[in-house]
mmCIF file of C-alpha atoms and ligand atoms in Angstrom:
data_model
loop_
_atom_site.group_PDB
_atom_site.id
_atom_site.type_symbol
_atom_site.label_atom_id
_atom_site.label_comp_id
_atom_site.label_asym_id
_atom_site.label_seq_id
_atom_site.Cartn_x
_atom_site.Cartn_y
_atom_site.Cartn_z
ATOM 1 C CA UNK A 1 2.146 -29.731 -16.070
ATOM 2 C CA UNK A 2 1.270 -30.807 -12.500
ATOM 3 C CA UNK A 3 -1.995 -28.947 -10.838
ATOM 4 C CA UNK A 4 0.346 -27.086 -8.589
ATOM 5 C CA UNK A 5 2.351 -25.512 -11.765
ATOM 6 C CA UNK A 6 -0.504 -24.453 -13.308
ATOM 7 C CA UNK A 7 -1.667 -22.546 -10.354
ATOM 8 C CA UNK A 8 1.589 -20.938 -9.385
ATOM 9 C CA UNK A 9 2.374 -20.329 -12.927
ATOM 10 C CA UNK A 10 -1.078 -18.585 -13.303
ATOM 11 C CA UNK A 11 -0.490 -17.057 -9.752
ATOM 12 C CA UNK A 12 3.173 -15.371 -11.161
ATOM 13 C CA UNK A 13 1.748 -13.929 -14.050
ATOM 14 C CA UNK A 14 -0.824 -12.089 -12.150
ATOM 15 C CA UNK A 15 -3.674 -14.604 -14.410
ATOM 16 C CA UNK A 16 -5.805 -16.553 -11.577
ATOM 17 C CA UNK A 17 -9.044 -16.980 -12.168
ATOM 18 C CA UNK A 18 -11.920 -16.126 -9.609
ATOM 19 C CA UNK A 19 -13.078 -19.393 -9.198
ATOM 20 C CA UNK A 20 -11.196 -22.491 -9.724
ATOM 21 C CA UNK A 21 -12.509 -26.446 -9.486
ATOM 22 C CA UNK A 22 -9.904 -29.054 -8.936
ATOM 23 C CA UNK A 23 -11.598 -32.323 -9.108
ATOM 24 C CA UNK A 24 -9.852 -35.910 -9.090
ATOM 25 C CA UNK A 25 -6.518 -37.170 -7.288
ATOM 26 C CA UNK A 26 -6.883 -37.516 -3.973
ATOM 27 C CA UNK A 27 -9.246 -35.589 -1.311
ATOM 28 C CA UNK A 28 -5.555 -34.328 0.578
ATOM 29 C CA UNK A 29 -4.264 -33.557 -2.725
ATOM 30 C CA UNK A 30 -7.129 -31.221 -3.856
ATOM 31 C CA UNK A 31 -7.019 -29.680 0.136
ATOM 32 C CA UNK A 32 -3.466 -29.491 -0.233
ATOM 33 C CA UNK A 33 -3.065 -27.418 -3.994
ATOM 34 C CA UNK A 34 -6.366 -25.410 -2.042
ATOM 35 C CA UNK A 35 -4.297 -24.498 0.893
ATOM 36 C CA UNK A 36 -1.494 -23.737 -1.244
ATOM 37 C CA UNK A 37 -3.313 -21.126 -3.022
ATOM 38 C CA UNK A 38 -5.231 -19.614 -0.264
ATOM 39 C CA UNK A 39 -1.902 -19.245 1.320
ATOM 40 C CA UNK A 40 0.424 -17.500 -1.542
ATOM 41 C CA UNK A 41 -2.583 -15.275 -2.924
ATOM 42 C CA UNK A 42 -1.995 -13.474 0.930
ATOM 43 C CA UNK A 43 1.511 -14.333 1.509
ATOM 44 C CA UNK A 44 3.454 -10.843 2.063
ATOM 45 C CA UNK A 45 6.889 -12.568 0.636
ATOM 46 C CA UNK A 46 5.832 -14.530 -1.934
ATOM 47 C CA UNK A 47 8.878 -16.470 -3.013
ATOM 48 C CA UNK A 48 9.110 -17.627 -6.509
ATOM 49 C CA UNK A 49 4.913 -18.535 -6.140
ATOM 50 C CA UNK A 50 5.509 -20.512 -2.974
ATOM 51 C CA UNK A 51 4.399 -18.781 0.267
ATOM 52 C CA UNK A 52 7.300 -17.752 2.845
ATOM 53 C CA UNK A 53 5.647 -19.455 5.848
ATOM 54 C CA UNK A 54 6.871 -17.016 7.925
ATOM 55 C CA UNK A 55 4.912 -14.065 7.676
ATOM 56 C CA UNK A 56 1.861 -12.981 9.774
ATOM 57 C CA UNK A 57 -0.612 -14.349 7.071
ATOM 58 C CA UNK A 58 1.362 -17.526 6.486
ATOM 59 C CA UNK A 59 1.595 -18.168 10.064
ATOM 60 C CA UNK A 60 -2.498 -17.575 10.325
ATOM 61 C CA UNK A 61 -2.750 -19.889 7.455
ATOM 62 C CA UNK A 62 -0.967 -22.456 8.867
ATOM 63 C CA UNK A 63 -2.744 -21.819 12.486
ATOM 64 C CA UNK A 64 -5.797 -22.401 11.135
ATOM 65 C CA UNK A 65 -6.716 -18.921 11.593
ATOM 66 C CA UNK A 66 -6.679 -16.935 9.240
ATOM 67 C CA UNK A 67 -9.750 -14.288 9.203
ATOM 68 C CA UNK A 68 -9.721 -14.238 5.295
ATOM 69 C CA UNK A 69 -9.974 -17.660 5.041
ATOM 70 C CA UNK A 70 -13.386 -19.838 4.755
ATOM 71 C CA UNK A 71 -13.321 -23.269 4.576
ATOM 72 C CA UNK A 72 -16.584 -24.762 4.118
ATOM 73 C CA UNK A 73 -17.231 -28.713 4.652
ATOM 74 C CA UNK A 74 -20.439 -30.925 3.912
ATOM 75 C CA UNK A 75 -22.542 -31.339 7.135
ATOM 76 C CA UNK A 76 -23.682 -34.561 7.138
ATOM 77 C CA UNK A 77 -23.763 -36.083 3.781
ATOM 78 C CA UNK A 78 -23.850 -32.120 1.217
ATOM 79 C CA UNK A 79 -23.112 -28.960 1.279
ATOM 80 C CA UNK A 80 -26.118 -27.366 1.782
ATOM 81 C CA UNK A 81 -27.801 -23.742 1.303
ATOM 82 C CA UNK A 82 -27.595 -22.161 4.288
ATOM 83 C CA UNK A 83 -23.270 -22.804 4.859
ATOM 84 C CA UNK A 84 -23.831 -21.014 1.294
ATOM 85 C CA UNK A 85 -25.625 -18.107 2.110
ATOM 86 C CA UNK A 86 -23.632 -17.736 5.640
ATOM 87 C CA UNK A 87 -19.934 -17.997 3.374
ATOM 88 C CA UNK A 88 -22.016 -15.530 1.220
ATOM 89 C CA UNK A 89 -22.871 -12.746 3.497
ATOM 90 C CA UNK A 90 -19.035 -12.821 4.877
ATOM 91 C CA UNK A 91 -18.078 -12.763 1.366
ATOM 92 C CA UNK A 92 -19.656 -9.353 0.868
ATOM 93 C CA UNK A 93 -17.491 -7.675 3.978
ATOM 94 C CA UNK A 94 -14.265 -5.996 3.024
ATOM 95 C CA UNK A 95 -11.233 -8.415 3.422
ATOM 96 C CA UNK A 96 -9.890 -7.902 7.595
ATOM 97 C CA UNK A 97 -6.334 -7.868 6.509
ATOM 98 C CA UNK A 98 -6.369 -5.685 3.477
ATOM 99 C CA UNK A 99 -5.985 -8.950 1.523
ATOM 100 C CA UNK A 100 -8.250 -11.469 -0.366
ATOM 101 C CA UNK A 101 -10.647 -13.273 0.702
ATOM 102 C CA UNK A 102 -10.461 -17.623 -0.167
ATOM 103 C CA UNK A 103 -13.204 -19.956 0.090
ATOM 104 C CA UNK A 104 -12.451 -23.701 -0.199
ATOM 105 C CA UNK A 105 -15.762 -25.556 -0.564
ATOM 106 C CA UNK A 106 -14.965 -29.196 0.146
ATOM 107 C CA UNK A 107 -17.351 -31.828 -1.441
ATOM 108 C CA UNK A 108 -18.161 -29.430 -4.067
ATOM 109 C CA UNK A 109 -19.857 -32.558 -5.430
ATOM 110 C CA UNK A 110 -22.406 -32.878 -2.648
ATOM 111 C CA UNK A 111 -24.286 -29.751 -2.710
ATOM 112 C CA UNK A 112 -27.208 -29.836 -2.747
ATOM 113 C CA UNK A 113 -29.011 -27.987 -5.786
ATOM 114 C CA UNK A 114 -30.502 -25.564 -3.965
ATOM 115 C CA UNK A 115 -27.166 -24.377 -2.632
ATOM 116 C CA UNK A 116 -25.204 -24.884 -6.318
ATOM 117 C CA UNK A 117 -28.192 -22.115 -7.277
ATOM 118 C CA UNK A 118 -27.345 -20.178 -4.461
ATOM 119 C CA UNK A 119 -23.642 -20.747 -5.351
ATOM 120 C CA UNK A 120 -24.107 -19.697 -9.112
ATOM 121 C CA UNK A 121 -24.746 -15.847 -8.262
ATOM 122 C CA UNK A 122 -21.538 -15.598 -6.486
ATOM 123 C CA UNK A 123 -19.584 -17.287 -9.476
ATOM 124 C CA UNK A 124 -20.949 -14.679 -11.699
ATOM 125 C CA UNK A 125 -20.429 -11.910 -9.898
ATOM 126 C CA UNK A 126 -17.681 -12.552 -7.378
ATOM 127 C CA UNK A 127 -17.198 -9.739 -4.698
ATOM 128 C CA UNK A 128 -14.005 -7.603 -5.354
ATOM 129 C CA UNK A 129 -11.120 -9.548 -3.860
ATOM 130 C CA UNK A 130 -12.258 -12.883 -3.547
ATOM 131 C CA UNK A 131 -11.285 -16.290 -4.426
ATOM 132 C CA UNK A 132 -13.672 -19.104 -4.635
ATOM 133 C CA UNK A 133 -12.201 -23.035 -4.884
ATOM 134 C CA UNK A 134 -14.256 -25.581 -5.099
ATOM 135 C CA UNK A 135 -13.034 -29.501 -4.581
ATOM 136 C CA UNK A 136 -14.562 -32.184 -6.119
ATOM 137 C CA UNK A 137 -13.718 -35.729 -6.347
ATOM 138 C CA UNK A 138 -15.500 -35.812 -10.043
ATOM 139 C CA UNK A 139 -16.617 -33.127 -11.814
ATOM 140 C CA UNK A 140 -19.513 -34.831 -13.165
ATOM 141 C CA UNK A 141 -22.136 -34.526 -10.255
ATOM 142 C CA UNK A 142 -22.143 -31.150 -10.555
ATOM 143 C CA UNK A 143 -24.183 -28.602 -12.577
ATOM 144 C CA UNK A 144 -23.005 -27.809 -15.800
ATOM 145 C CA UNK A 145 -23.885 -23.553 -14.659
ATOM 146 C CA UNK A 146 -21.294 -24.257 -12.481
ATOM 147 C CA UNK A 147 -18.288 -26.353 -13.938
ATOM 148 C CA UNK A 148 -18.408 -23.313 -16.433
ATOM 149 C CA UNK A 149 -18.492 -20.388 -14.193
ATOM 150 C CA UNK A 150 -14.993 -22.126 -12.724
ATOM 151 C CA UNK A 151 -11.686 -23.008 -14.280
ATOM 152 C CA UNK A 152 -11.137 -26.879 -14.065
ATOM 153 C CA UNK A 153 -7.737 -28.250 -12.855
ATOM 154 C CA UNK A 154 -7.186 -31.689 -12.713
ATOM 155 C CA UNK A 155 -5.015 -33.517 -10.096
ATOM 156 C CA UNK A 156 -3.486 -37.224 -10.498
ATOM 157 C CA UNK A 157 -2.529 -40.016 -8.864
ATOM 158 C CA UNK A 158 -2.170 -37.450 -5.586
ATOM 159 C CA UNK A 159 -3.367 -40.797 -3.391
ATOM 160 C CA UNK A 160 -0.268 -43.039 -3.588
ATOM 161 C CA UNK A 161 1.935 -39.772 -3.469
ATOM 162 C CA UNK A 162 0.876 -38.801 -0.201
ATOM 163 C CA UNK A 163 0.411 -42.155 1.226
ATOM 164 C CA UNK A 164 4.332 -42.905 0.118
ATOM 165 C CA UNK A 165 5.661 -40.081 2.014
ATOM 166 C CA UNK A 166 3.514 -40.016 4.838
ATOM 167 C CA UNK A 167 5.012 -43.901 5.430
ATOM 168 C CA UNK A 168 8.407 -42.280 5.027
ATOM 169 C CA UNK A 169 7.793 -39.476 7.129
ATOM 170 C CA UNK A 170 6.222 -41.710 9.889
ATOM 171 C CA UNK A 171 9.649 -43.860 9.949
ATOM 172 C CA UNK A 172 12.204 -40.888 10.080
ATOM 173 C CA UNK A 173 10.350 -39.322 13.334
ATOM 174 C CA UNK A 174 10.902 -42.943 14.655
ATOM 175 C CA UNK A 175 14.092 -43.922 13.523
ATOM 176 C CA UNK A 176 17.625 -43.218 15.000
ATOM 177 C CA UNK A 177 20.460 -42.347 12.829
ATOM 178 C CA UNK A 178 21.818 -45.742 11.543
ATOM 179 C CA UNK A 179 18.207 -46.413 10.516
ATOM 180 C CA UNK A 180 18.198 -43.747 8.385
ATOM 181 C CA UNK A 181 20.717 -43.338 7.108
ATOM 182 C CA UNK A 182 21.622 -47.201 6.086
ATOM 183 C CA UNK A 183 17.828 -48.604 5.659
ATOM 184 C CA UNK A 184 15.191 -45.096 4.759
ATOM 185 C CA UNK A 185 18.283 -43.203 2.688
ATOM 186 C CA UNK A 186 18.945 -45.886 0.009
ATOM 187 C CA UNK A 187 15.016 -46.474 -0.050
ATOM 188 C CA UNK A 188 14.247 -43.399 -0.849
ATOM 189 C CA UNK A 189 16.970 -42.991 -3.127
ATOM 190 C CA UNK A 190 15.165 -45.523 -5.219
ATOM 191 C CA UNK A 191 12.037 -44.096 -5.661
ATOM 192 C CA UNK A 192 10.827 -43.500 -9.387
ATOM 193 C CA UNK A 193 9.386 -40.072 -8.190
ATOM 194 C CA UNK A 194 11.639 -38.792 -5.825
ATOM 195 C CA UNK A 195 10.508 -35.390 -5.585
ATOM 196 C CA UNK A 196 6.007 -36.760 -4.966
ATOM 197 C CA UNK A 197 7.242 -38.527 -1.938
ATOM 198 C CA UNK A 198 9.116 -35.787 -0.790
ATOM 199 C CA UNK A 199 6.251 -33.505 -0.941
ATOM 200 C CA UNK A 200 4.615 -36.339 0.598
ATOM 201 C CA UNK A 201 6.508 -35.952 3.341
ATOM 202 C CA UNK A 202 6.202 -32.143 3.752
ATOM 203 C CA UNK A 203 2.234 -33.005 3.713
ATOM 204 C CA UNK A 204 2.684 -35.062 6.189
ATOM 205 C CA UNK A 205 5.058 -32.365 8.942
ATOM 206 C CA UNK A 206 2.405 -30.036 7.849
ATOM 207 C CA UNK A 207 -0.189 -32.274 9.301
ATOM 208 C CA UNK A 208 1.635 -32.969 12.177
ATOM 209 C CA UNK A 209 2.836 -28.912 12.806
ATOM 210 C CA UNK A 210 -1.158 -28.123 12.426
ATOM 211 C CA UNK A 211 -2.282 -30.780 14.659
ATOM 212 C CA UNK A 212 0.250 -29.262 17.118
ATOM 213 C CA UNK A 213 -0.820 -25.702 16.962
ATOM 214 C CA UNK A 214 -4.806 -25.883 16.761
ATOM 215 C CA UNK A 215 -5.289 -29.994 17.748
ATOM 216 C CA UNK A 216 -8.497 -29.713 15.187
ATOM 217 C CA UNK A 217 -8.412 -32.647 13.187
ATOM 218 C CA UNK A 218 -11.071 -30.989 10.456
ATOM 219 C CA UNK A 219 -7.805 -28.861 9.296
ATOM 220 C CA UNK A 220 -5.503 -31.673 8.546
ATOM 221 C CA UNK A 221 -5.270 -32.852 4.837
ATOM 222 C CA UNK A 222 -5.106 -36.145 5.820
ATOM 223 C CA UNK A 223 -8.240 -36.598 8.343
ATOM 224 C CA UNK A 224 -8.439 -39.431 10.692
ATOM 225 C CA UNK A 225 -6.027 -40.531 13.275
ATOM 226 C CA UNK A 226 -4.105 -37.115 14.223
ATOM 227 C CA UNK A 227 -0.578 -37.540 14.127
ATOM 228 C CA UNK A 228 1.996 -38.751 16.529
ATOM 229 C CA UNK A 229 4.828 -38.466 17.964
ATOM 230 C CA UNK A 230 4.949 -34.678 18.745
ATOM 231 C CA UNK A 231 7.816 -32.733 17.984
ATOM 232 C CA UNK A 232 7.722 -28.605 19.120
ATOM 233 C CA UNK A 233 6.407 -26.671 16.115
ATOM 234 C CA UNK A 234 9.330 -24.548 15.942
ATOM 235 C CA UNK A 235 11.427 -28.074 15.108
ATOM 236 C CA UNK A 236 8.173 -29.233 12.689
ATOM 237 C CA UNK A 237 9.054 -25.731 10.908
ATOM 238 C CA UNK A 238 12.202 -26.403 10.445
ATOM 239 C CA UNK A 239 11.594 -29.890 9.055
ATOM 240 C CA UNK A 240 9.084 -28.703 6.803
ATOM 241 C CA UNK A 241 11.401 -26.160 5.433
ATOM 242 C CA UNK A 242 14.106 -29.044 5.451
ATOM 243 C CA UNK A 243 12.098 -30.836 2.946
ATOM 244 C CA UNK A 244 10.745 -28.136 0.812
ATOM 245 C CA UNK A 245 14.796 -26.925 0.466
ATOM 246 C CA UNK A 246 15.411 -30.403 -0.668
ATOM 247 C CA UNK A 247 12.954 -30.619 -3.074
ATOM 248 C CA UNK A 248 14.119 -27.001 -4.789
ATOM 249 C CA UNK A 249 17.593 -28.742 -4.866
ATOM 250 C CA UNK A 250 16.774 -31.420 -6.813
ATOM 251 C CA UNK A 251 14.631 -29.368 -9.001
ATOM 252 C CA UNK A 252 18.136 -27.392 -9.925
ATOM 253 C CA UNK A 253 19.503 -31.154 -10.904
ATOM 254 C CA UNK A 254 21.581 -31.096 -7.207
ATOM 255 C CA UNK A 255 23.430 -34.390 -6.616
ATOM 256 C CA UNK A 256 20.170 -36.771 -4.951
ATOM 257 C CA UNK A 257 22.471 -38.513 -3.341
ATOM 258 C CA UNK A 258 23.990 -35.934 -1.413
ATOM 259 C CA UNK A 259 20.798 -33.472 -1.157
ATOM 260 C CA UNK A 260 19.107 -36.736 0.781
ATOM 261 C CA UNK A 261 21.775 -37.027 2.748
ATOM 262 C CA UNK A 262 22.143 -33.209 4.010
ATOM 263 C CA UNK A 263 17.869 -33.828 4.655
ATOM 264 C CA UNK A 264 18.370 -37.066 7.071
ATOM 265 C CA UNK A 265 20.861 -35.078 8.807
ATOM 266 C CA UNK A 266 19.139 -31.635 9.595
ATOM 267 C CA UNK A 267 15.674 -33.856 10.262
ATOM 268 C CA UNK A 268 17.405 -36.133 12.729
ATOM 269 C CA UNK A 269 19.039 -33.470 14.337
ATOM 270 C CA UNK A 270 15.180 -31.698 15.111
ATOM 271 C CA UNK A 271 14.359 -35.016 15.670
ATOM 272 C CA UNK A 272 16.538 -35.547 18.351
ATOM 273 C CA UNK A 273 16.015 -32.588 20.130
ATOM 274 C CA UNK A 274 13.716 -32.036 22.903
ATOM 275 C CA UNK A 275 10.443 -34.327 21.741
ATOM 276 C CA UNK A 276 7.038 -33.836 23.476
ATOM 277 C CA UNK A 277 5.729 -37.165 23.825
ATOM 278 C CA UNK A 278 2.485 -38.361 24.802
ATOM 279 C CA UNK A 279 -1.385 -37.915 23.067
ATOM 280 C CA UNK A 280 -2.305 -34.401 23.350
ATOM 281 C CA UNK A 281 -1.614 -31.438 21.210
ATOM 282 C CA UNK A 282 0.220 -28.999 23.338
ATOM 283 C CA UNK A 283 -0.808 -25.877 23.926
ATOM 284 C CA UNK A 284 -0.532 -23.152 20.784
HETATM 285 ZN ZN1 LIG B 1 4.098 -15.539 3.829
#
């Protein structure tokens, strides 16, 4: 079972743990399973364990702004105690929305120890309606008081997944139809694991739709150059949800051939709507 099915299947039967640690894969993966959760465990209409994307929460999530949400990052080269104690003291406020609260702590690995002390109080006794997740490229750097406080989930080969489909995903925005659908279609057809470079690809619109609506390149699961070309957010939406339809398909054994082909069309035809070209964000 994939990282992602053990959380949603955990997350259906009403069984998440308080504090999770996913450790290897990829540091986009680990973000990206993160994310996930953060975003069902406040979704309003959860749907079969994914979040709806649509309502007010989802919409926060995917803004970057949701108040329930903490995501904590090393400064410099750790973690260190006082991001702790500040992701602490909000910790201890009731949730704004009436939800939970999630905190991703990124480069779980590099606290320091004073902070993974710090951090050990909160795993025992985690404030009522809160979430804590930490990511860690290996589990081993950290303190054993901690890999036990959290339940460990364990993400593979997440690197060449996301790479695959943000290359795919980078040639489709470019492309024109012909392109697609003579030279990307058959590729893609062809690919041993059809349905980790589709998800790829949804990483990859989800990069682009966040980049769009907050231009904050700390948000984006797959850091460093932010994405271009710009489509409008309402078309990245739609190409997101374009994806994630087409992956469901061929999880109910739909005819690839055919459940590609539907895809190319409804991406090229966002595609080929009104683009908004050039090197800034625009406004949210
Ligand atoms: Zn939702």
């Amino acid at each position: 079972m994939t990282a992602h099915q053990q959380l949603k299947q955990a997350l259906l039967a009403g069984k998440l743990a308080h504090a999770y640690l996913l450790v290897g894969g990829s540091e986009e993966g680990r973000r990206a399973e993160a994310i996930y959760l953060a975003t069902a465990l406040n979704c309003r209409y959860l749907q079969g364990g994914e979040p709806c994307g649509s309502c007010h929460s989802c919409r926060q999530m995917a803004g970057g702004n949701h108040p329930d949400f903490y995501l904590l990052e090393p400064r410099g080269t750790n973690l260190k105690i006082a991001q702790i104690r500040e992701l602490e003291a909000r910790l201890a406020l009731q949730a704004f929305q009436g939800g939970v609260k999630v905190a991703v702590l990124a480069g779980a690995d590099t606290m320091t120890e004073a902070a993974a002390n710090c951090l050990l109080k909160t795993l025992e006794e985690p404030p009522e309606g809160t979430y804590l997740i930490l990511l860690a490229a290996q589990p081993d750097p950290l303190l054993p008081t901690i890999r036990s406080r959290c339940q460990e989930i364990h993400l593979e080969g997440a690197m060449a997944i996301s790479q695959a489909g943000t290359g795919y995903w980078a040639r489709l925005v470019a492309a024109d139809l012909p392109v697609i659908m003579e030279e990307i279609l058959p590729e893609l057809e062809k690919e041993a694991d059809l349905p980790a470079v589709l998800t790829g690809m949804a990483l990859a619109c989800r990069d682009q739709l966040v980049w769009q609506l907050t231009g904050s390149a700390t948000l984006l699961l797959k850091p460093g150059e932010p994405p271009t070309p710009f489509l409008a957010p309402s078309r990245l939406w739609a190409c997101f949800w374009t994806i994630q339809d087409t992956l469901a398909a061929l999880e109910h054994n739909a005819n690839h051939r055919l459940a590609l082909e539907v895809m190319m069309f409804k991406l090229y035809t966002q595609f080929s709507g009104e683009a908004i070209h050039g090197g800034e964000p625009s406004p949210a």
